[in-house]
Structures are given as C-alpha cells and as structure tokens.
Coordinates of N, CA and C in Angstrom, one line a residue:
M1 N -38.3 71.4 61.7 CA -36.9 71.0 62.0 C -36.7 70.6 63.4
N2 N -37.5 71.2 64.3 CA -37.4 70.8 65.7 C -37.7 69.3 65.9
G3 N -38.8 68.9 65.2 CA -39.2 67.5 65.3 C -38.1 66.5 64.9
L4 N -37.5 66.8 63.8 CA -36.4 66.0 63.3 C -35.2 65.9 64.3
I5 N -34.9 67.1 64.9 CA -33.9 67.1 65.9 C -34.3 66.2 67.1
L6 N -35.5 66.3 67.5 CA -36.0 65.4 68.6 C -36.0 64.0 68.2
H7 N -36.3 63.7 67.0 CA -36.2 62.3 66.5 C -34.8 61.8 66.6
E8 N -33.8 62.5 66.2 CA -32.4 62.1 66.3 C -32.0 61.9 67.8
V9 N -32.5 62.8 68.7 CA -32.2 62.7 70.1 C -32.8 61.4 70.6
G10 N -34.0 61.0 70.0 CA -34.6 59.7 70.4 C -33.7 58.5 70.1
H11 N -33.0 58.6 68.9 CA -32.0 57.5 68.6 C -30.9 57.5 69.6
A12 N -30.4 58.7 70.0 CA -29.3 58.8 71.0 C -29.8 58.2 72.3
Y13 N -31.0 58.5 72.7 CA -31.6 58.0 73.9 C -31.6 56.5 73.9
Q14 N -32.0 55.9 72.8 CA -32.0 54.4 72.7 C -30.6 53.9 72.8
A15 N -29.7 54.5 72.1 CA -28.3 54.1 72.1 C -27.7 54.1 73.5
E16 N -28.0 55.2 74.3 CA -27.5 55.4 75.6 C -28.1 54.5 76.7
F17 N -29.4 54.4 76.6 CA -30.2 53.7 77.7 C -30.8 52.4 77.3
G18 N -30.7 52.0 76.1 CA -31.2 50.7 75.6 C -30.2 50.1 74.6
V19 N -30.7 49.5 73.5 CA -29.8 49.0 72.5 C -30.3 49.5 71.2
L20 N -29.5 50.3 70.5 CA -29.8 50.8 69.2 C -29.3 49.9 68.1
H21 N -28.1 49.5 68.2 CA -27.4 48.8 67.1 C -27.4 47.3 67.5
R22 N -27.8 46.5 66.5 CA -27.7 45.0 66.6 C -26.9 44.5 65.4
N23 N -26.2 43.4 65.6 CA -25.6 42.7 64.5 C -26.6 41.8 63.8
I24 N -27.3 42.3 62.8 CA -28.3 41.6 62.1 C -27.9 41.3 60.7
T25 N -27.9 40.0 60.4 CA -27.4 39.6 59.0 C -28.5 39.2 58.1
V26 N -29.7 38.9 58.6 CA -30.9 38.5 57.8 C -31.6 39.8 57.4
P27 N -31.6 40.1 56.1 CA -32.2 41.3 55.6 C -33.7 41.6 56.1
A28 N -34.5 40.6 56.2 CA -35.9 40.8 56.7 C -35.8 41.3 58.1
D29 N -34.9 40.7 58.9 CA -34.8 41.2 60.3 C -34.2 42.6 60.4
Y30 N -33.3 42.9 59.5 CA -32.7 44.3 59.4 C -33.8 45.3 59.2
Y31 N -34.7 45.1 58.3 CA -35.7 46.0 58.0 C -36.8 46.1 59.1
L32 N -37.0 45.0 59.7 CA -37.9 45.0 60.9 C -37.3 45.8 62.0
W33 N -36.0 45.6 62.2 CA -35.3 46.4 63.3 C -35.3 47.9 62.9
K34 N -35.1 48.2 61.7 CA -35.2 49.6 61.3 C -36.6 50.2 61.6
L35 N -37.6 49.5 61.2 CA -39.0 49.9 61.6 C -39.1 50.2 63.0
F36 N -38.6 49.3 63.9 CA -38.7 49.4 65.3 C -37.9 50.6 65.8
I37 N -36.7 50.8 65.4 CA -35.9 51.9 66.0 C -36.4 53.2 65.5
E38 N -36.9 53.3 64.3 CA -37.5 54.5 63.8 C -38.8 54.8 64.6
G39 N -39.6 53.8 64.9 CA -40.8 53.9 65.7 C -40.4 54.4 67.1
V40 N -39.4 53.9 67.7 CA -38.9 54.3 69.0 C -38.6 55.8 69.0
A41 N -37.8 56.2 68.0 CA -37.4 57.6 67.9 C -38.6 58.5 67.7
M42 N -39.6 58.0 66.9 CA -40.8 58.8 66.7 C -41.6 59.0 68.0
V43 N -41.7 57.9 68.7 CA -42.5 58.0 70.0 C -41.7 58.9 71.0
F44 N -40.4 58.8 71.0 CA -39.6 59.7 71.9 C -39.9 61.2 71.5
E45 N -40.0 61.4 70.2 CA -40.3 62.8 69.7 C -41.7 63.2 70.1
Q46 N -42.6 62.3 70.0 CA -44.0 62.6 70.4 C -44.1 62.9 71.8
E47 N -43.5 62.1 72.6 CA -43.6 62.3 74.1 C -42.9 63.5 74.5
T48 N -41.8 63.9 73.9 CA -41.1 65.1 74.2 C -41.9 66.4 73.8
V49 N -42.6 66.3 72.7 CA -43.5 67.4 72.3 C -44.8 67.4 73.1
G50 N -45.2 66.3 73.6 CA -46.4 66.2 74.4 C -47.6 65.9 73.6
K51 N -47.5 65.4 72.4 CA -48.6 65.1 71.6 C -48.4 63.7 70.9
T52 N -49.2 62.7 71.3 CA -49.1 61.4 70.8 C -49.5 61.3 69.3
D53 N -50.1 62.3 68.8 CA -50.5 62.3 67.4 C -49.6 63.2 66.5
Y54 N -48.4 63.6 67.1 CA -47.5 64.5 66.4 C -46.6 63.7 65.4
Y55 N -46.5 64.1 64.2 CA -45.6 63.6 63.2 C -45.0 64.7 62.4
H56 N -43.7 64.9 62.5 CA -43.1 66.0 61.8 C -43.2 65.8 60.3
Q57 N -43.5 64.7 59.8 CA -43.7 64.4 58.4 C -45.1 64.8 57.9
D58 N -46.0 65.2 58.7 CA -47.4 65.5 58.3 C -47.5 66.7 57.5
K59 N -47.5 66.5 56.2 CA -47.7 67.5 55.2 C -48.5 67.0 54.1
N60 N -49.4 67.8 53.5 CA -50.2 67.4 52.4 C -51.0 66.2 52.6
G61 N -51.6 66.0 53.8 CA -52.5 64.9 54.1 C -51.8 63.6 54.4
W62 N -50.5 63.7 54.6 CA -49.7 62.4 54.9 C -50.3 61.6 56.1
K63 N -50.5 62.2 57.2 CA -51.0 61.5 58.4 C -52.3 60.9 58.2
T64 N -53.2 61.7 57.6 CA -54.6 61.1 57.3 C -54.5 59.9 56.4
W65 N -53.7 60.0 55.3 CA -53.5 58.9 54.4 C -53.0 57.7 55.1
C66 N -52.0 57.9 56.0 CA -51.4 56.8 56.7 C -52.4 56.2 57.7
E67 N -53.1 57.0 58.4 CA -54.2 56.4 59.3 C -55.1 55.6 58.5
E68 N -55.6 56.1 57.4 CA -56.6 55.3 56.6 C -56.1 54.1 55.9
N69 N -54.8 54.0 55.8 CA -54.2 52.9 55.0 C -53.2 52.1 55.9
L70 N -53.3 52.2 57.2 CA -52.4 51.5 58.1 C -52.3 50.0 57.9
H71 N -53.4 49.4 57.7 CA -53.4 47.9 57.5 C -52.7 47.6 56.2
F72 N -52.9 48.4 55.1 CA -52.3 48.2 53.9 C -50.8 48.4 54.0
I73 N -50.4 49.4 54.7 CA -48.9 49.7 54.9 C -48.3 48.5 55.7
A74 N -48.9 48.1 56.7 CA -48.4 47.0 57.6 C -48.3 45.7 56.9
T75 N -49.3 45.3 56.1 CA -49.2 44.0 55.4 C -48.3 44.1 54.3
S76 N -48.2 45.2 53.6 CA -47.2 45.4 52.5 C -45.8 45.3 53.1
F77 N -45.6 46.0 54.2 CA -44.2 46.0 54.8 C -43.8 44.5 55.1
E78 N -44.8 43.8 55.8 CA -44.4 42.4 56.2 C -44.1 41.6 55.0
A79 N -44.8 41.7 53.9 CA -44.5 41.0 52.6 C -43.2 41.4 52.0
D80 N -43.0 42.8 52.0 CA -41.8 43.3 51.3 C -40.5 43.1 52.1
R81 N -40.6 43.0 53.4 CA -39.3 43.0 54.2 C -38.5 41.7 53.9
H82 N -39.2 40.7 53.4 CA -38.5 39.4 53.1 C -37.7 39.5 51.8
I83 N -38.0 40.5 51.0 CA -37.3 40.6 49.7 C -36.7 42.0 49.5
M84 N -36.8 42.8 50.5 CA -36.3 44.2 50.4 C -34.8 44.3 50.3
T85 N -34.4 45.3 49.5 CA -33.0 45.6 49.5 C -32.9 47.1 49.8
K86 N -31.7 47.6 49.9 CA -31.5 49.1 50.1 C -32.1 49.8 48.9
E87 N -31.9 49.3 47.7 CA -32.4 50.0 46.5 C -33.9 49.8 46.4
S88 N -34.5 48.8 46.9 CA -36.0 48.6 46.6 C -36.9 49.0 47.8
Q89 N -36.3 49.3 48.9 CA -37.1 49.6 50.1 C -37.9 50.9 49.8
R90 N -39.1 51.0 50.2 CA -39.9 52.2 49.9 C -40.6 52.8 51.1
Y91 N -40.1 52.5 52.3 CA -40.7 52.9 53.5 C -40.0 54.0 54.3
F92 N -38.7 54.1 54.1 CA -37.9 55.0 54.9 C -37.2 56.1 54.1
G93 N -37.6 57.3 54.2 CA -36.8 58.4 53.5 C -37.8 59.2 52.7
D94 N -37.3 60.5 52.5 CA -38.1 61.4 51.7 C -38.1 61.1 50.3
L95 N -37.1 60.4 49.8 CA -36.9 60.2 48.4 C -37.5 58.9 47.9
V96 N -38.0 58.1 48.8 CA -38.7 56.9 48.4 C -40.2 57.0 48.8
H97 N -41.1 56.4 48.0 CA -42.5 56.5 48.2 C -43.2 55.2 48.2
F98 N -44.1 55.0 49.2 CA -45.0 53.9 49.2 C -46.4 54.4 48.8
D99 N -46.9 53.9 47.7 CA -48.2 54.4 47.1 C -48.3 55.9 47.0
G100 N -47.1 56.5 46.7 CA -47.1 58.0 46.5 C -46.8 58.8 47.8
Y101 N -46.5 58.1 48.9 CA -46.2 58.8 50.2 C -44.9 58.4 50.7
P102 N -44.1 59.4 51.2 CA -42.8 59.1 51.8 C -42.9 58.8 53.2
D103 N -41.9 58.2 53.8 CA -41.8 58.0 55.3 C -42.9 57.2 55.9
T104 N -43.6 56.3 55.1 CA -44.7 55.5 55.7 C -44.1 54.5 56.8
G105 N -42.9 54.1 56.7 CA -42.3 53.2 57.7 C -42.2 53.9 59.0
Y106 N -42.0 55.2 59.1 CA -42.0 55.9 60.3 C -43.4 55.9 61.0
Y107 N -44.4 56.1 60.2 CA -45.8 56.0 60.7 C -46.0 54.6 61.3
L108 N -45.8 53.6 60.5 CA -46.0 52.2 60.9 C -45.2 51.9 62.1
G109 N -43.9 52.3 62.1 CA -43.1 52.1 63.3 C -43.6 52.7 64.6
T110 N -44.1 53.9 64.4 CA -44.7 54.6 65.6 C -45.9 53.9 66.1
R111 N -46.8 53.5 65.2 CA -48.0 52.7 65.6 C -47.6 51.4 66.3
F112 N -46.6 50.7 65.8 CA -46.1 49.5 66.3 C -45.6 49.7 67.7
V113 N -44.7 50.7 67.9 CA -44.2 51.0 69.3 C -45.3 51.4 70.2
R114 N -46.3 52.1 69.8 CA -47.4 52.4 70.6 C -48.2 51.2 71.1
F115 N -48.3 50.2 70.1 CA -48.9 48.9 70.4 C -48.0 48.2 71.5
L116 N -46.7 48.2 71.4 CA -45.9 47.6 72.4 C -46.1 48.2 73.8
M117 N -46.3 49.5 73.8 CA -46.4 50.3 75.0 C -47.8 50.0 75.8
N118 N -48.6 49.2 75.1 CA -49.8 48.8 75.8 C -49.5 47.8 76.9
T119 N -48.4 47.1 76.7 CA -48.0 46.0 77.7 C -46.6 46.2 78.3
S120 N -45.8 47.1 77.7 CA -44.4 47.2 78.2 C -44.1 48.7 78.3
G121 N -43.2 49.1 79.2 CA -42.8 50.5 79.3 C -41.8 50.8 78.2
F122 N -41.7 52.1 77.9 CA -40.8 52.6 76.9 C -39.3 52.1 77.2
D123 N -38.9 52.3 78.5 CA -37.5 52.0 78.8 C -37.3 50.4 78.8
E124 N -38.3 49.7 78.8 CA -38.2 48.2 78.7 C -38.1 47.9 77.2
I125 N -38.9 48.5 76.4 CA -39.0 48.3 74.9 C -37.7 48.5 74.3
I126 N -36.9 49.5 74.7 CA -35.7 49.9 74.0 C -34.6 48.9 74.2
H127 N -34.9 47.8 75.0 CA -33.9 46.8 75.3 C -34.3 45.5 74.5
F128 N -35.4 45.5 73.8 CA -35.9 44.3 73.1 C -34.8 43.9 72.1
D129 N -34.7 42.6 71.8 CA -33.9 42.1 70.8 C -34.8 41.8 69.5
V130 N -34.1 41.5 68.4 CA -34.9 41.4 67.2 C -35.9 40.3 67.2
E131 N -35.6 39.2 67.9 CA -36.5 38.1 68.0 C -37.8 38.5 68.7
T132 N -37.6 39.3 69.8 CA -38.8 39.8 70.5 C -39.6 40.7 69.7
V133 N -38.9 41.6 69.0 CA -39.6 42.5 68.1 C -40.4 41.8 67.0
N134 N -39.8 40.7 66.5 CA -40.5 40.0 65.4 C -41.7 39.3 66.0
T135 N -41.6 38.7 67.2 CA -42.8 38.0 67.8 C -43.9 39.0 68.0
Y136 N -43.6 40.2 68.6 CA -44.6 41.2 68.8 C -45.1 41.8 67.5
F137 N -44.3 41.9 66.5 CA -44.8 42.4 65.2 C -45.8 41.5 64.6
Q138 N -45.6 40.2 64.7 CA -46.6 39.2 64.2 C -47.9 39.3 65.0
K139 N -47.8 39.6 66.3 CA -49.0 39.8 67.1 C -49.7 41.1 66.6
Y140 N -48.9 42.1 66.4 CA -49.5 43.4 65.9 C -50.2 43.2 64.6
L141 N -49.6 42.4 63.7 CA -50.3 42.2 62.4 C -51.6 41.5 62.5
S142 N -51.7 40.6 63.5 CA -52.9 39.8 63.7 C -54.0 40.5 64.4
E143 N -53.8 41.7 64.9 CA -54.8 42.5 65.6 C -55.6 43.4 64.7

C-alpha cells in the first residue's frame, strides 16, 4: 500500500512541478502520455523508496516476466496504441492483462523514463510535451 501511495504522490509532484495534464485529442498520443506519466510516477516511487528495481506490483513473478518480455511489451504497446480504446487497452490496471499479466504499462513506462534519465534530469523530463515524448519513445524502441 505504501508503494501505491508514493506512486500517487509522484503524480502530484509532476502536477505541481512539471506538467501532468495535457489536452491530447489523438488516442495514440493519449496512451503514450499515459505510459509516460505512469512511468514518471513509478520512478518517483522508486527514488523515494531508494530502490531503482522496486515495483509495488511485483507479485507472482510479475517483474521477472516483465524483464524477460520487455521488448515484446514495448513493440506490442507501440502497435496497439494506434488502435487502443479505453475498452481494449490491456496495459494499465489490475483488471486488464497483457499476456496474462496486469500493469505491464507501468513496467514499460518505468523503463522508458529510466531511459530518458540517461540524458535528461527528472525535473526536466516532467516538463516534456507529447511530441518530445513520442520522439524519445521511437528512439527507445530502436535501442
């Protein structure tokens, strides 16, 4: 429960010191933004706990499966985000599953934000716009 609370504080931090909400009308960009802000909140949670490999979702081999299938998750998300709807998305939430696992979007988002932190500071990243996020996500996918 503490991890989830810290996650929500991460969203509040981005809202207060960066930009959390954007007026996004293109569904593919909306889901990419969701991936990004959930990744920001997860990294905030990890940094607060002091463990870069901490995931409050890690139960029943979840993290190990996500680590082993990161490329699969990333390429599937990229393909899906262009056709995703609220009803069909399978990456965010305990009640939806990607290949049998919930919350895989949180794992992918975390790994993506960690990738961004190789070249930008956290407080810079939380100001990115969706176009910048998209550009970097394409770079992330190509690595």
